[in-house]
Amino acid sequence: MNWIGNGDVTKEGDLVLLMGQRQNYHLVPLRKDADLQTHRGIVYHNNLIGQRWGSKVVSHKGNPFYIFQPGIEEIIRNTKRNTQIMYAKDIGYILLKMSIINGASVIEAGTGSGSLTQVIAAVVGNSGHLYSYEIRDEMQKLAKKNLSRIGFEDRVTFINKDIEDGFEQENINAIFLDLPNPYDYINQVKAALMPGGFFGTLLPTTNQIVKLLVVLRRKYFANIEVSEIMLRHYQPEANKLRPTDRMVAHTGYLIFARSASGQENKTSL
Ligand SMILES: C[S@@+](CC[C@H](N)C(=O)[O-])C[C@H]1O[C@@H](n2cnc3c(N)ncnc32)[C@H](O)[C@@H]1O
């Protein structure tokens, strides 16, 4: 099962996005006789079930909401979290850079709250697979709950383990590490990646990147890229089109590399 419902009318069990007037939104699974309390009044689920996608409903105070199928970006932004999560601007580029497409076999660590997990699960399809490693059991419980909201549980294997002890798979197409010290696990990455496979990581500070670069060169990784994605939103008003007042100025740097042949290069530091 997945969250993109079939047909053009909402039904009980569908995950819906209720979009208010000021782009504020709620994500709710539709349940008969349930209601949703919002700052703009109560919305009764019974009034939402059986509506055409894209139609407008009103709260008990008369405030309007549109009913949409949630997009993957809205699902990620709405993910319940206990950790820093990854954002759309970074995830989109990661998928392209690491060729994470239908059929790919992928490893990620750590699972965290599972925001990247959900996107990779959506993208690799039924013929691909994601192995998601996490040292803290309680994080994976939350990530599993987040994933179950959109389905695709059968595309992800959660492994509760310190990656210091290595990965259990080999010949993996792409490995992404979202944890503070990826430079400590490059041997493990190399052992699990297919020859030429894609490695990627996200690091918040340049000091960490320097440490990583030294290890990547030594362990025969090629085609190394360090980048940062900036995204600027504009307020969509025809008569005062301009950037919004606030901006996320920094999430992290992205580092990518390909696993080349050879194990240790002591001379290229
Ligand atoms: C920033 S969070 C990952 C967030 C995740 N990418 C997301 O989008 O929700 C980092 C996670 O890495 C886990 N972690 C740190 N070191 C680890 C290790 N050696 N092995 C496995 N997991 C680890 C932490 O417990 C934490 O949950």
mmCIF file of N, CA, C and O in Angstrom, residues 183 186 190 211-221 224 262-269:
data_model
loop_
_atom_site.group_PDB
_atom_site.id
_atom_site.type_symbol
_atom_site.label_atom_id
_atom_site.label_comp_id
_atom_site.label_asym_id
_atom_site.label_seq_id
_atom_site.Cartn_x
_atom_site.Cartn_y
_atom_site.Cartn_z
ATOM 1 N N TYR A 183 33.977 9.916 8.652
ATOM 2 C CA TYR A 183 35.382 9.569 8.350
ATOM 3 C C TYR A 183 35.849 8.350 9.127
ATOM 4 O O TYR A 183 36.831 7.719 8.768
ATOM 5 N N ILE A 186 34.870 4.713 6.825
ATOM 6 C CA ILE A 186 35.097 4.616 5.380
ATOM 7 C C ILE A 186 35.529 3.195 4.970
ATOM 8 O O ILE A 186 35.168 2.724 3.892
ATOM 9 N N LYS A 190 33.549 1.102 2.165
ATOM 10 C CA LYS A 190 34.252 0.514 1.011
ATOM 11 C C LYS A 190 33.926 -0.980 0.880
ATOM 12 O O LYS A 190 33.725 -1.486 -0.226
ATOM 13 N N LYS A 211 38.584 16.521 7.705
ATOM 14 C CA LYS A 211 38.955 15.185 8.197
ATOM 15 C C LYS A 211 38.513 14.108 7.201
ATOM 16 O O LYS A 211 39.228 13.147 6.933
ATOM 17 N N LEU A 212 37.315 14.301 6.655
ATOM 18 C CA LEU A 212 36.779 13.309 5.721
ATOM 19 C C LEU A 212 37.603 13.253 4.433
ATOM 20 O O LEU A 212 37.907 12.172 3.917
ATOM 21 N N LEU A 213 37.981 14.411 3.925
ATOM 22 C CA LEU A 213 38.721 14.447 2.650
ATOM 23 C C LEU A 213 40.021 13.664 2.750
ATOM 24 O O LEU A 213 40.398 12.931 1.830
ATOM 25 N N VAL A 214 40.707 13.816 3.880
ATOM 26 C CA VAL A 214 41.974 13.110 4.072
ATOM 27 C C VAL A 214 41.737 11.599 3.971
ATOM 28 O O VAL A 214 42.462 10.874 3.272
ATOM 29 N N VAL A 215 40.680 11.130 4.621
ATOM 30 C CA VAL A 215 40.431 9.676 4.626
ATOM 31 C C VAL A 215 39.966 9.208 3.248
ATOM 32 O O VAL A 215 40.388 8.146 2.772
ATOM 33 N N LEU A 216 39.123 9.982 2.583
ATOM 34 C CA LEU A 216 38.626 9.558 1.262
ATOM 35 C C LEU A 216 39.769 9.405 0.265
ATOM 36 O O LEU A 216 39.814 8.450 -0.499
ATOM 37 N N ARG A 217 40.707 10.335 0.290
ATOM 38 C CA ARG A 217 41.860 10.239 -0.623
ATOM 39 C C ARG A 217 42.697 9.011 -0.290
ATOM 40 O O ARG A 217 43.131 8.273 -1.173
ATOM 41 N N ARG A 218 42.880 8.782 1.001
ATOM 42 C CA ARG A 218 43.734 7.670 1.406
ATOM 43 C C ARG A 218 43.106 6.321 1.032
ATOM 44 O O ARG A 218 43.794 5.371 0.679
ATOM 45 N N LYS A 219 41.780 6.255 1.089
ATOM 46 C CA LYS A 219 41.084 4.978 0.854
ATOM 47 C C LYS A 219 40.619 4.823 -0.586
ATOM 48 O O LYS A 219 39.677 4.067 -0.861
ATOM 49 N N TYR A 220 41.215 5.558 -1.505
ATOM 50 C CA TYR A 220 40.900 5.419 -2.919
ATOM 51 C C TYR A 220 39.435 5.728 -3.245
ATOM 52 O O TYR A 220 38.723 4.902 -3.797
ATOM 53 N N PHE A 221 39.012 6.908 -2.917
ATOM 54 C CA PHE A 221 37.726 7.388 -3.436
ATOM 55 C C PHE A 221 38.039 8.469 -4.471
ATOM 56 O O PHE A 221 38.987 9.259 -4.306
ATOM 57 N N ILE A 224 35.541 13.303 -6.100
ATOM 58 C CA ILE A 224 35.035 13.888 -4.846
ATOM 59 C C ILE A 224 34.429 15.265 -5.116
ATOM 60 O O ILE A 224 35.010 16.082 -5.830
ATOM 61 N N GLY A 262 41.286 -0.210 -5.281
ATOM 62 C CA GLY A 262 42.446 0.013 -4.406
ATOM 63 C C GLY A 262 41.966 0.194 -2.980
ATOM 64 O O GLY A 262 40.854 0.665 -2.743
ATOM 65 N N GLN A 263 42.775 -0.218 -2.036
ATOM 66 C CA GLN A 263 42.357 -0.195 -0.630
ATOM 67 C C GLN A 263 42.977 0.938 0.171
ATOM 68 O O GLN A 263 42.331 1.611 0.928
ATOM 69 N N GLU A 264 44.269 1.167 0.020
ATOM 70 C CA GLU A 264 44.950 2.144 0.879
ATOM 71 C C GLU A 264 45.997 2.875 0.059
ATOM 72 O O GLU A 264 46.785 2.292 -0.658
ATOM 73 N N ASN A 265 46.003 4.199 0.138
ATOM 74 C CA ASN A 265 46.951 5.000 -0.604
ATOM 75 C C ASN A 265 47.663 5.915 0.388
ATOM 76 O O ASN A 265 47.179 6.984 0.718
ATOM 77 N N LYS A 266 48.818 5.487 0.870
ATOM 78 C CA LYS A 266 49.482 6.218 1.967
ATOM 79 C C LYS A 266 50.189 7.477 1.454
ATOM 80 O O LYS A 266 50.576 8.321 2.229
ATOM 81 N N THR A 267 50.317 7.597 0.107
ATOM 82 C CA THR A 267 51.139 8.699 -0.407
ATOM 83 C C THR A 267 50.304 9.924 -0.812
ATOM 84 O O THR A 267 50.865 10.964 -1.076
ATOM 85 N N SER A 268 49.012 9.818 -0.877
ATOM 86 C CA SER A 268 48.257 10.925 -1.453
ATOM 87 C C SER A 268 47.634 11.851 -0.432
ATOM 88 O O SER A 268 46.664 12.509 -0.710
ATOM 89 N N LEU A 269 48.161 11.924 0.768
ATOM 90 C CA LEU A 269 47.590 12.803 1.785
ATOM 91 C C LEU A 269 47.882 14.271 1.468
ATOM 92 O O LEU A 269 48.886 14.583 0.881
#
